[in-house]
Short mmCIF file of C-alpha atoms and ligand atoms in Angstrom, two decimals:
data_model
loop_
_atom_site.label_atom_id
_atom_site.label_comp_id
_atom_site.label_asym_id
_atom_site.label_seq_id
_atom_site.Cartn_x
_atom_site.Cartn_y
_atom_site.Cartn_z
CA MET H 1152 156.08 34.19 60.26
CA LYS H 1153 155.81 34.25 64.05
CA GLN H 1154 152.81 36.54 63.81
CA GLN H 1155 151.14 34.14 61.35
CA ASN H 1156 151.82 31.24 63.69
CA ASP H 1157 150.39 33.11 66.67
CA GLU H 1158 147.30 33.87 64.69
CA PHE H 1159 146.92 30.23 63.71
CA VAL H 1160 147.37 29.03 67.29
CA ASN H 1161 144.87 31.62 68.53
CA ASN H 1162 142.37 30.58 65.90
CA LEU H 1163 142.87 26.95 66.82
CA LYS H 1164 142.36 27.71 70.50
CA ASP H 1165 139.31 29.74 69.78
CA THR H 1166 137.68 27.09 67.56
CA PHE H 1167 138.53 24.39 70.06
CA MET H 1168 137.10 26.34 73.00
CA ARG H 1169 133.91 27.10 71.12
CA ALA H 1170 133.44 23.45 70.24
CA LEU H 1171 134.02 22.41 73.85
CA TYR H 1172 131.79 25.11 75.21
CA ARG H 1173 129.02 24.18 72.81
CA GLY H 1174 128.92 20.46 73.19
CA PRO H 1175 126.64 18.54 70.88
CA ASP H 1176 123.52 19.40 72.87
CA ASP H 1177 123.28 23.09 72.34
CA GLU H 1178 125.24 23.56 69.18
CA ILE H 1179 122.49 25.61 67.54
CA PRO H 1180 121.81 28.20 70.26
CA SER H 1181 125.57 28.65 70.57
CA ALA H 1182 125.91 29.20 66.84
CA VAL H 1183 123.17 31.83 67.09
CA TRP H 1184 125.07 33.42 69.95
CA ASP H 1185 128.31 33.50 67.92
CA THR H 1186 126.52 34.95 64.92
CA ILE H 1187 125.00 37.71 67.05
CA GLU H 1188 128.47 38.48 68.45
CA ILE H 1189 129.85 38.88 64.94
CA LEU H 1190 126.92 40.74 63.36
CA TYR H 1191 126.48 43.20 66.22
CA LYS H 1192 130.14 43.59 67.18
CA LYS H 1193 129.99 47.38 67.15
CA TYR H 1194 126.77 47.70 69.16
CA PRO H 1195 127.04 48.52 72.87
CA MET H 1196 124.09 46.19 73.60
CA LYS H 1197 123.43 43.08 71.56
CA PRO H 1198 120.30 40.98 70.98
CA PHE H 1199 120.00 38.59 73.89
CA ILE H 1200 118.65 35.01 74.00
CA PHE H 1201 116.68 34.73 77.21
CA GLU H 1202 114.80 31.51 76.59
CA LYS H 1203 115.61 28.44 74.54
CA THR H 1204 113.51 25.35 73.92
CA LEU H 1205 114.48 22.24 71.99
CA LEU H 1206 111.57 21.55 69.64
CA SER H 1207 112.53 18.40 67.81
CA PRO H 1208 114.30 15.48 69.44
CA SER H 1209 117.84 14.84 68.32
CA GLU H 1210 118.80 11.83 66.26
CA LYS H 1211 120.54 8.70 67.48
CA LYS H 1212 123.70 9.32 69.51
CA ASN H 1213 125.99 7.04 67.51
CA ASN H 1214 125.56 9.30 64.50
CA LEU H 1215 127.87 11.69 66.26
CA LYS H 1216 130.91 9.42 66.41
CA PRO H 1217 133.95 11.31 65.14
CA ASN H 1218 135.40 9.96 61.95
CA LEU H 1219 139.03 10.88 62.57
CA PRO H 1220 142.05 9.38 60.85
CA LYS H 1221 144.62 7.66 63.16
CA LYS H 1222 147.23 10.30 62.49
CA PHE H 1223 146.12 13.84 62.00
CA THR H 1224 147.46 17.32 61.64
CA ALA H 1225 146.33 20.41 63.51
CA GLN H 1226 144.48 21.59 60.39
CA GLU H 1227 142.60 18.30 60.26
CA ILE H 1228 141.43 18.77 63.85
CA VAL H 1229 140.17 22.26 63.06
CA HIS H 1230 138.44 20.93 59.98
CA TRP H 1231 136.83 18.13 61.95
CA ILE H 1232 135.58 20.50 64.64
CA LYS H 1233 133.92 22.56 61.94
CA VAL H 1234 132.36 19.81 59.87
CA ARG H 1235 131.97 17.08 62.49
CA PRO H 1236 128.61 15.28 62.60
CA LYS H 1237 126.05 17.29 64.50
CA LYS H 1238 122.78 16.47 66.16
CA LYS H 1239 119.82 17.28 63.97
CA GLN H 1240 117.71 19.65 65.99
CA THR H 1241 115.16 22.42 65.79
CA TRP H 1242 115.25 25.11 68.46
CA PHE H 1243 112.80 27.80 69.46
CA LEU H 1244 114.49 30.88 70.90
CA VAL H 1245 113.00 33.94 72.56
CA ILE H 1246 115.20 36.93 71.91
CA HIS H 1247 115.24 40.37 73.44
CA LEU H 1248 116.17 43.22 71.14
CA PRO H 1249 117.86 46.13 72.96
CA PRO H 1250 117.00 49.75 72.16
CA GLY H 1251 118.62 50.73 68.87
CA ILE H 1252 118.07 47.43 67.08
CA GLU H 1253 114.96 47.39 64.94
CA TYR H 1254 112.91 44.20 64.53
CA SER H 1255 112.95 44.49 60.72
CA GLU H 1256 116.74 44.86 60.75
CA PHE H 1257 117.11 41.76 62.93
CA LYS H 1258 114.68 39.82 60.73
CA SER H 1259 116.70 40.73 57.64
CA ARG H 1260 119.57 38.64 59.16
CA GLU H 1261 117.63 35.36 58.90
CA GLY H 1262 119.95 34.21 56.12
CA HIS H 1263 123.07 34.70 58.29
CA PHE H 1264 121.63 32.55 61.07
CA ALA H 1265 120.49 29.88 58.61
CA THR H 1266 123.99 29.67 57.11
CA ALA H 1267 125.60 29.51 60.56
CA VAL H 1268 123.73 26.27 61.34
CA GLY H 1269 123.57 24.94 57.78
CA GLY H 1270 119.78 24.86 57.78
CA SER H 1271 116.85 27.24 58.10
CA ALA H 1272 115.98 30.13 60.41
CA GLU H 1273 112.74 32.01 60.85
CA ILE H 1274 112.29 35.17 62.89
CA GLU H 1275 108.90 36.53 63.88
CA ARG H 1276 107.46 39.01 66.32
CA ASN H 1277 104.76 38.51 68.92
CA GLY H 1278 104.07 41.69 70.83
CA GLU H 1279 107.35 42.73 72.42
CA ALA H 1280 108.96 39.33 72.07
CA VAL H 1281 110.97 38.16 69.09
CA TYR H 1282 110.95 34.47 68.29
CA MET H 1283 113.43 32.51 66.24
CA THR H 1284 112.80 28.98 65.00
CA ILE H 1285 116.09 27.60 63.80
CA SER H 1286 116.96 24.16 62.55
CA ASN H 1287 119.75 22.20 60.92
CA ILE H 1288 117.35 19.55 59.68
CA SER H 1289 117.13 19.73 55.91
CA LEU H 1290 114.11 18.46 54.02
CA GLU H 1291 114.41 15.58 51.55
CA LYS H 1292 113.82 16.29 47.86
CA GLU H 1293 110.86 13.93 47.78
CA TYR H 1294 108.41 12.28 50.17
CA SER H 1295 105.98 9.78 48.72
CA TYR H 1296 102.37 10.19 49.76
CA SER H 1297 101.66 8.02 52.74
CA PHE H 1298 99.06 9.29 55.16
CA ASP H 1299 96.64 7.62 57.50
CA PRO H 1300 94.12 10.22 58.68
CA THR H 1301 92.52 7.80 61.20
CA PRO H 1302 94.33 8.99 64.36
CA TYR H 1303 93.72 12.64 63.44
CA LEU H 1304 89.95 12.08 63.29
CA LYS H 1305 89.93 12.04 67.10
CA THR H 1306 90.60 15.78 67.18
CA MET H 1307 89.89 16.96 63.62
CA LYS H 1308 86.90 16.81 61.27
CA LEU H 1309 88.67 17.05 57.90
CA PRO H 1310 92.39 16.31 58.40
CA ILE H 1311 94.48 17.03 55.31
CA LEU H 1312 98.21 16.60 54.86
CA ILE H 1313 100.06 19.77 53.86
CA GLY H 1314 103.57 18.36 53.71
CA GLN H 1315 106.70 17.47 55.61
CA GLY H 1316 108.10 20.32 57.71
CA VAL H 1317 111.32 20.35 59.74
CA ASN H 1318 109.35 19.24 62.80
CA GLY H 1319 107.52 16.41 61.03
CA PRO H 1320 104.37 16.20 58.93
CA ILE H 1321 101.99 19.17 58.96
CA VAL H 1322 98.35 18.13 59.14
CA GLN H 1323 95.54 20.68 59.16
CA ASP H 1324 91.81 20.49 59.76
CA LEU H 1325 90.02 22.03 56.78
CA THR H 1326 87.04 22.90 59.00
CA VAL H 1327 89.43 25.12 60.98
CA ILE H 1328 91.31 26.83 58.14
CA TYR H 1329 88.11 26.91 55.95
CA SER H 1330 89.95 27.43 52.70
CA LEU H 1331 93.36 26.89 51.15
CA LEU H 1332 95.04 28.77 48.31
CA ILE H 1333 97.79 27.00 46.37
CA VAL H 1334 100.09 29.16 44.26
CA GLY H 1335 103.34 28.68 42.36
CA LEU H 1336 105.16 28.61 39.07
CA ARG H 1337 104.36 26.10 36.34
CA GLY H 1338 105.22 22.51 37.18
CA LYS H 1339 106.05 23.08 40.86
CA GLY H 1340 103.38 20.80 42.35
CA LYS H 1341 100.07 22.67 42.68
CA SER H 1342 97.94 20.01 41.00
CA THR H 1343 99.87 17.19 42.69
CA ALA H 1344 98.98 18.77 46.05
CA MET H 1345 95.32 18.75 45.02
CA HIS H 1346 95.43 15.09 43.92
CA GLN H 1347 96.70 13.97 47.32
CA ILE H 1348 94.21 16.13 49.22
CA ILE H 1349 91.29 14.77 47.16
CA TYR H 1350 92.51 11.25 47.78
CA THR H 1351 92.67 11.86 51.54
CA LEU H 1352 89.16 13.35 51.57
CA LEU H 1353 87.70 10.38 49.70
CA LEU H 1354 89.53 8.05 52.05
CA LEU H 1355 87.64 9.67 54.96
CA ASN H 1356 84.39 8.29 53.54
CA LYS H 1357 85.84 4.82 53.67
CA ILE H 1358 87.30 5.22 57.17
CA THR H 1359 84.08 6.65 58.64
CA GLY H 1360 81.94 4.20 56.67
CA LYS H 1361 79.42 6.86 55.67
CA ASP H 1362 78.77 9.77 53.32
CA TYR H 1363 81.15 11.95 55.35
CA VAL H 1364 82.57 14.36 52.79
CA GLN H 1365 81.53 15.24 49.24
CA VAL H 1366 84.11 16.38 46.74
CA ALA H 1367 83.64 18.51 43.62
CA ILE H 1368 86.51 19.41 41.31
CA ILE H 1369 86.80 22.05 38.60
CA GLY H 1370 89.75 21.38 36.29
CA PRO H 1371 89.69 23.67 33.27
CA LYS H 1372 93.09 22.79 31.83
CA ASN H 1373 92.86 19.06 31.27
CA LYS H 1374 91.22 15.90 32.57
CA GLU H 1375 93.88 14.93 35.09
CA PHE H 1376 91.31 14.72 37.92
CA GLU H 1377 88.69 12.78 35.97
CA TYR H 1378 89.63 9.42 37.53
CA PHE H 1379 88.26 10.58 40.89
CA GLU H 1380 84.75 10.34 39.42
CA ASP H 1381 84.93 6.58 39.79
CA TYR H 1382 85.38 7.07 43.53
CA GLY H 1383 82.43 9.40 44.09
CA ALA H 1384 83.85 12.85 43.30
CA THR H 1385 82.20 15.23 40.84
CA PHE H 1386 84.55 16.51 38.14
CA VAL H 1387 83.86 19.16 35.53
CA HIS H 1388 86.11 20.35 32.79
CA GLU H 1389 84.13 22.46 30.30
CA GLU H 1390 83.22 26.07 30.94
CA LEU H 1391 79.46 25.53 30.82
CA ASP H 1392 79.72 22.58 33.15
CA TYR H 1393 81.62 24.39 35.83
CA LEU H 1394 79.16 27.22 35.74
CA LYS H 1395 76.37 24.66 36.24
CA LEU H 1396 78.26 23.09 39.09
CA LEU H 1397 78.81 26.45 40.81
CA PHE H 1398 75.09 27.23 40.56
CA LEU H 1399 74.21 23.85 42.01
CA ILE H 1400 76.60 24.31 44.90
CA ASP H 1401 75.05 27.70 45.59
CA LYS H 1402 71.66 26.02 45.62
CA ALA H 1403 72.95 23.33 47.95
CA ASP H 1404 74.30 26.03 50.27
CA LYS H 1405 70.81 27.49 50.63
CA GLU H 1406 69.31 24.06 51.29
CA ARG H 1407 71.95 23.34 53.91
CA LYS H 1408 71.27 26.69 55.59
CA ASN H 1409 67.59 25.78 55.94
CA LYS H 1410 68.50 22.40 57.34
CA LEU H 1411 70.82 23.93 59.96
CA GLY H 1412 67.81 25.70 61.49
CA LYS H 1413 68.93 27.45 64.64
CA CYS H 1414 72.41 25.93 64.66
CA ARG H 1415 75.24 28.39 64.10
CA ASP H 1416 77.13 26.11 61.75
CA ILE H 1417 77.62 22.54 60.57
CA LEU H 1418 79.91 21.73 63.51
CA GLU H 1419 77.20 22.64 66.00
CA TYR H 1420 74.57 20.82 63.91
CA ASN H 1421 76.64 17.64 63.68
CA SER H 1422 77.41 17.72 67.40
CA ILE H 1423 73.71 17.04 68.08
CA LYS H 1424 73.05 13.32 68.45
CA GLY H 1425 71.52 11.76 65.36
CA ASN H 1426 72.57 14.58 63.03
CA SER H 1427 75.03 13.87 60.26
CA MET H 1428 75.38 16.42 57.51
CA PRO H 1429 78.24 15.58 55.13
CA TYR H 1430 81.03 18.11 54.76
CA ALA H 1431 81.75 19.30 51.22
CA VAL H 1432 84.89 20.51 49.50
CA LEU H 1433 85.06 22.45 46.25
CA LEU H 1434 88.48 22.27 44.59
CA VAL H 1435 89.26 24.62 41.71
CA ASP H 1436 92.46 24.21 39.71
CA GLU H 1437 93.59 27.13 37.52
CA VAL H 1438 91.15 29.39 39.35
CA ASP H 1439 92.33 32.40 37.30
CA MET H 1440 90.88 30.76 34.17
CA VAL H 1441 87.60 29.82 35.86
CA GLY H 1442 87.06 33.38 37.10
CA GLU H 1443 87.44 34.89 33.63
CA ASP H 1444 83.70 34.32 33.30
CA LYS H 1445 81.97 36.94 35.41
CA TYR H 1446 79.21 34.59 36.61
CA CYS H 1447 81.84 32.14 37.78
CA ALA H 1448 83.91 34.88 39.43
CA GLU H 1449 80.92 36.06 41.45
CA LEU H 1450 79.97 32.54 42.52
CA LEU H 1451 83.56 31.71 43.44
CA LEU H 1452 83.77 34.81 45.59
CA LYS H 1453 80.54 33.84 47.27
CA SER H 1454 81.84 30.32 47.85
CA VAL H 1455 84.78 31.51 49.97
CA LYS H 1456 82.86 34.24 51.75
CA LYS H 1457 79.57 32.57 52.61
CA TYR H 1458 79.60 28.77 52.46
CA ARG H 1459 81.88 27.78 55.35
CA SER H 1460 79.19 27.74 58.06
CA GLN H 1461 77.20 25.34 55.93
CA GLY H 1462 80.21 23.00 55.78
CA ILE H 1463 81.33 23.79 52.22
CA TYR H 1464 85.05 24.55 52.07
CA CYS H 1465 87.22 25.74 49.17
CA ILE H 1466 90.66 24.83 47.88
CA SER H 1467 91.94 26.73 44.84
CA ALA H 1468 95.15 26.74 42.83
CA THR H 1469 96.66 29.22 40.41
CA GLN H 1470 99.90 30.21 38.70
CA ARG H 1471 98.78 33.82 38.58
CA PRO H 1472 97.84 35.42 41.90
CA SER H 1473 97.89 38.96 40.46
CA ALA H 1474 95.15 41.50 41.17
CA LYS H 1475 94.25 41.51 37.48
CA ALA H 1476 93.72 37.75 37.27
CA TRP H 1477 89.96 38.22 36.86
CA GLY H 1478 90.13 41.49 34.93
CA ASN H 1479 90.21 45.07 36.16
CA ASN H 1480 87.52 44.71 38.80
CA ASN H 1481 89.61 43.76 41.86
CA LEU H 1482 87.35 40.74 42.40
CA PHE H 1483 90.34 38.42 42.51
CA THR H 1484 92.03 40.53 45.22
CA GLU H 1485 88.88 40.21 47.28
CA TYR H 1486 88.74 36.47 46.60
CA LYS H 1487 92.40 36.02 47.56
CA SER H 1488 91.93 37.96 50.80
CA GLN H 1489 89.50 35.27 52.00
CA PHE H 1490 92.27 32.65 52.14
CA GLU H 1491 94.14 32.65 55.41
CA ALA H 1492 95.96 29.38 54.70
CA ARG H 1493 98.26 29.31 51.69
CA ILE H 1494 100.76 26.98 50.09
CA ALA H 1495 103.28 28.96 48.03
CA PHE H 1496 105.50 26.92 45.75
CA ARG H 1497 108.43 28.69 44.15
CA MET H 1498 107.52 32.06 42.66
CA ALA H 1499 109.26 34.03 39.93
CA ASP H 1500 110.46 36.89 42.12
CA ARG H 1501 110.10 38.72 45.42
CA ILE H 1502 107.13 40.77 44.26
CA ASN H 1503 105.20 37.63 43.34
CA SER H 1504 106.15 36.01 46.64
CA GLN H 1505 104.82 39.02 48.54
CA MET H 1506 101.51 38.75 46.71
CA ILE H 1507 100.92 35.52 48.62
CA LEU H 1508 103.13 35.62 51.70
CA GLU H 1509 104.29 38.33 54.03
CA SER H 1510 107.84 37.63 52.89
CA ASP H 1511 110.16 36.98 49.93
CA LYS H 1512 110.60 33.34 50.93
CA ALA H 1513 108.75 31.78 47.97
CA ALA H 1514 111.24 33.44 45.60
CA TYR H 1515 114.24 31.95 47.41
CA ILE H 1516 113.23 28.37 48.24
CA PRO H 1517 114.90 25.59 46.22
CA LYS H 1518 113.60 24.93 42.71
CA THR H 1519 112.73 21.33 43.66
CA PRO H 1520 109.12 20.49 42.70
CA GLY H 1521 107.06 20.10 45.85
CA ARG H 1522 109.12 22.56 47.93
CA ALA H 1523 106.87 25.27 49.29
CA ILE H 1524 106.18 27.72 52.09
CA TYR H 1525 103.05 26.93 54.09
CA LYS H 1526 101.50 30.01 55.64
CA TYR H 1527 98.84 29.93 58.29
CA ASP H 1528 99.79 31.25 61.75
CA THR H 1529 103.41 31.41 60.64
CA GLU H 1530 105.37 30.70 57.49
CA GLU H 1531 107.13 27.34 57.34
CA GLU H 1532 109.10 25.53 54.66
CA VAL H 1533 107.57 22.20 53.63
CA GLN H 1534 108.03 19.48 51.06
CA THR H 1535 104.60 18.47 49.79
CA PRO H 1536 104.04 14.73 49.27
CA TYR H 1537 104.48 13.25 45.82
CA PHE H 1538 101.27 11.58 44.63
CA PRO H 1539 101.84 8.97 41.89
CA THR H 1540 100.20 9.24 38.47
CA GLU H 1541 98.82 6.29 36.59
CA ASN H 1542 101.26 6.83 33.70
CA LYS H 1543 104.45 7.38 35.66
CA HIS H 1544 103.99 4.98 38.58
CA PRO H 1545 101.12 2.62 37.71
CA LYS H 1546 101.91 0.13 40.48
CA LEU H 1547 101.95 2.70 43.28
CA PHE H 1548 98.93 4.43 41.80
CA ASN H 1549 96.86 1.26 41.60
CA GLN H 1550 97.88 0.28 45.11
CA LEU H 1551 96.55 3.56 46.48
CA MET H 1552 93.38 3.56 44.40
CA SER H 1553 92.55 0.00 45.40
CA GLN H 1554 92.05 1.38 48.94
CA LEU H 1555 89.06 3.44 47.77
CA PRO H 1556 85.71 1.84 47.00
CA LYS H 1557 84.42 2.48 43.47
CA ILE H 1558 81.09 4.29 43.35
CA PRO H 1559 79.00 4.00 40.17
CA LEU H 1560 76.43 6.72 39.54
CA PRO H 1561 73.48 6.55 37.11
CA TYR H 1562 73.36 8.98 34.19
CA THR H 1563 70.87 11.81 34.16
CA ASP H 1564 70.53 15.37 32.96
CA ILE H 1565 70.48 18.23 35.45
CA GLU H 1566 70.29 21.20 33.14
CA GLY H 1567 66.59 21.76 33.89
CA GLU H 1568 67.37 22.02 37.58
CA VAL H 1569 69.90 24.76 36.89
CA TYR H 1570 67.44 26.82 34.83
CA GLU H 1571 64.79 26.52 37.46
CA TYR H 1572 67.13 27.69 40.18
CA GLU H 1573 68.87 30.52 38.40
CA PRO H 1574 66.88 32.40 35.75
CA ASN H 1575 70.01 34.43 34.91
CA TYR H 1576 71.87 31.31 33.87
CA PRO H 1577 73.43 32.33 30.55
CA ARG H 1578 70.91 30.75 28.17
CA PRO H 1579 72.15 32.18 24.88
CA ARG H 1580 75.32 30.17 25.18
CA THR H 1581 73.70 26.97 26.38
CA GLN H 1582 71.19 27.13 23.55
CA THR H 1583 73.95 26.61 21.05
CA ARG H 1584 74.26 23.10 22.48
CA SER H 1585 71.60 20.48 22.76
CA GLN H 1586 70.40 19.87 26.29
CA GLY H 1587 72.35 17.33 28.22
CA SER H 1588 75.29 17.28 25.85
CA GLY H 1589 77.73 18.54 28.48
CA SER H 1590 81.18 17.10 28.08
CA SER H 1591 81.60 16.03 31.64
CA ARG H 1592 80.66 12.57 32.76
CA SER H 1593 79.97 13.84 36.27
CA ILE H 1594 77.33 16.31 35.22
CA LYS H 1595 75.57 13.61 33.24
CA MET H 1596 76.12 11.05 35.92
CA LEU H 1597 74.45 12.80 38.82
CA LYS H 1598 71.60 10.84 40.30
CA SER H 1599 68.24 11.93 38.99
CA GLY H 1600 67.12 15.12 40.64
CA THR H 1601 70.02 15.15 43.05
CA ASN H 1602 72.53 17.84 43.62
CA PRO H 1603 76.12 16.80 44.38
CA PHE H 1604 76.12 18.78 47.62
CA ALA H 1605 72.48 18.56 48.67
N1 ATP J 1813 105.50 17.04 45.86
C1 ATP J 1813 106.22 16.63 44.81
N2 ATP J 1813 107.32 15.88 44.99
C2 ATP J 1813 108.05 15.50 43.92
N3 ATP J 1813 107.78 15.83 42.65
C3 ATP J 1813 106.70 16.59 42.41
C4 ATP J 1813 105.87 17.04 43.48
N4 ATP J 1813 104.88 17.76 42.96
C5 ATP J 1813 105.08 17.78 41.63
N5 ATP J 1813 106.17 17.08 41.28
C6 ATP J 1813 106.69 16.88 39.92
O1 ATP J 1813 106.41 18.02 39.13
C7 ATP J 1813 105.53 17.69 38.07
C8 ATP J 1813 104.51 18.80 37.87
O2 ATP J 1813 103.65 18.84 38.98
P1 ATP J 1813 102.19 19.48 38.92
O3 ATP J 1813 101.48 19.07 37.71
O4 ATP J 1813 101.56 19.22 40.22
O5 ATP J 1813 102.58 21.02 38.79
P2 ATP J 1813 101.63 22.31 38.70
O6 ATP J 1813 102.17 23.28 39.69
O7 ATP J 1813 100.20 21.92 38.82
O8 ATP J 1813 101.96 22.85 37.23
P3 ATP J 1813 101.02 23.65 36.22
O9 ATP J 1813 100.98 25.05 36.71
O10 ATP J 1813 101.75 23.54 34.91
O11 ATP J 1813 99.68 22.98 36.21
C9 ATP J 1813 104.92 16.36 38.45
O12 ATP J 1813 104.60 15.59 37.34
C10 ATP J 1813 106.00 15.70 39.26
O13 ATP J 1813 106.91 15.05 38.44
MG1 MG J 1814 98.60 21.98 37.48
#
């Protein structure tokens, strides 16, 4: 009994001392310290934190007020010390690993550190240094789309919102990342991410008051993106139509190249006074289906490899990032390798996660739709914004769409232009249909003789 009591008193003292020593300001680095002490108890030299930086500001002070009952027992004090309100913070730590502790071994402990702070922990290596980003801020299950790109236009050409990270919203310039691959299981938010990005791009035309960015969408599965046609985007849905569109974009790429003259790329061209070439974005949903056609696969590959200097950028989404997605030719692997920036929603297992990320993370993130890992320089957990649909949230949807000006386009047929440009265009199949009978309004609606990206 006495021994039990001693143990309890010692535990109490220990917990109390730790809480005092920590204080609310550096709770997280101290928890990391404690965890290292426990995990590497038997090692003569332990990993050592030699630099710590507070990344995100803490929340209001009064959140930390203890909620103690008037009378309390010793156990209640211990409990309170453990679960008491804590400052929400994100810390960046530089850690030295002593000889005998491998980086990969230390990285495999991420989960222990995350549990110790009740949040997330990421470990990465940069040369000899090991960095840890650790946070007890947890992401909400849903963030509604609300994004004003105006302030970002001061430093970015095509700002797009990726999602909410632990340090706030993540906004990227598409002219810097060039392309974006969106992957994940069914119903996790791939198309929703594309809807909000398209909306933001179209909004840029309104904000800048000119033809600033052109948008073309390939959506093989259904017509969920068709409504963007009313706001100036090109949308195609049928196989023959998206082949036509890909040919026309290729043609536009050549025309743009000529126009650039001696300029290295569109950014240099547009920096010259008086020049204003619109940027262009090609978005392909279910890209595995689109690439089943070998003409499309080749053009898609070209689009990510060659078009960026001419200001044409690509965003693609798929459920199936496997090497065999486009058949046995490895074309899809080559295509995938062109995407440095990736959004990985939840994946079925570790192997699938590693097809897209350098880690298992996409297999372990919560099942919540919209929760993803964004990979560019590093891998970071994000919650992508929810974009309303007309059926589910008509009021919100109409409110957003009323911000965009409607753009009517006259009907015309462009099939002749495609034949002229590409003699290899698969005639036998088009001949089964009368000219100009394409299913897509966009293809029929293009202005006479004009190319969507010219
Ligand atoms: N960011 C989000 N926040 C909250 N809910 C979301 C989010 N994204 C998607 N959802 C929910 O999940 C549903 C499916 O989303 P979405 O159609 O974007 O999935 P998907 O990944 O494109 O699926 P599929 O592979 O079947 O096309 C949406 O209707 C919505 O209810
Ligand atoms: Mg989808």
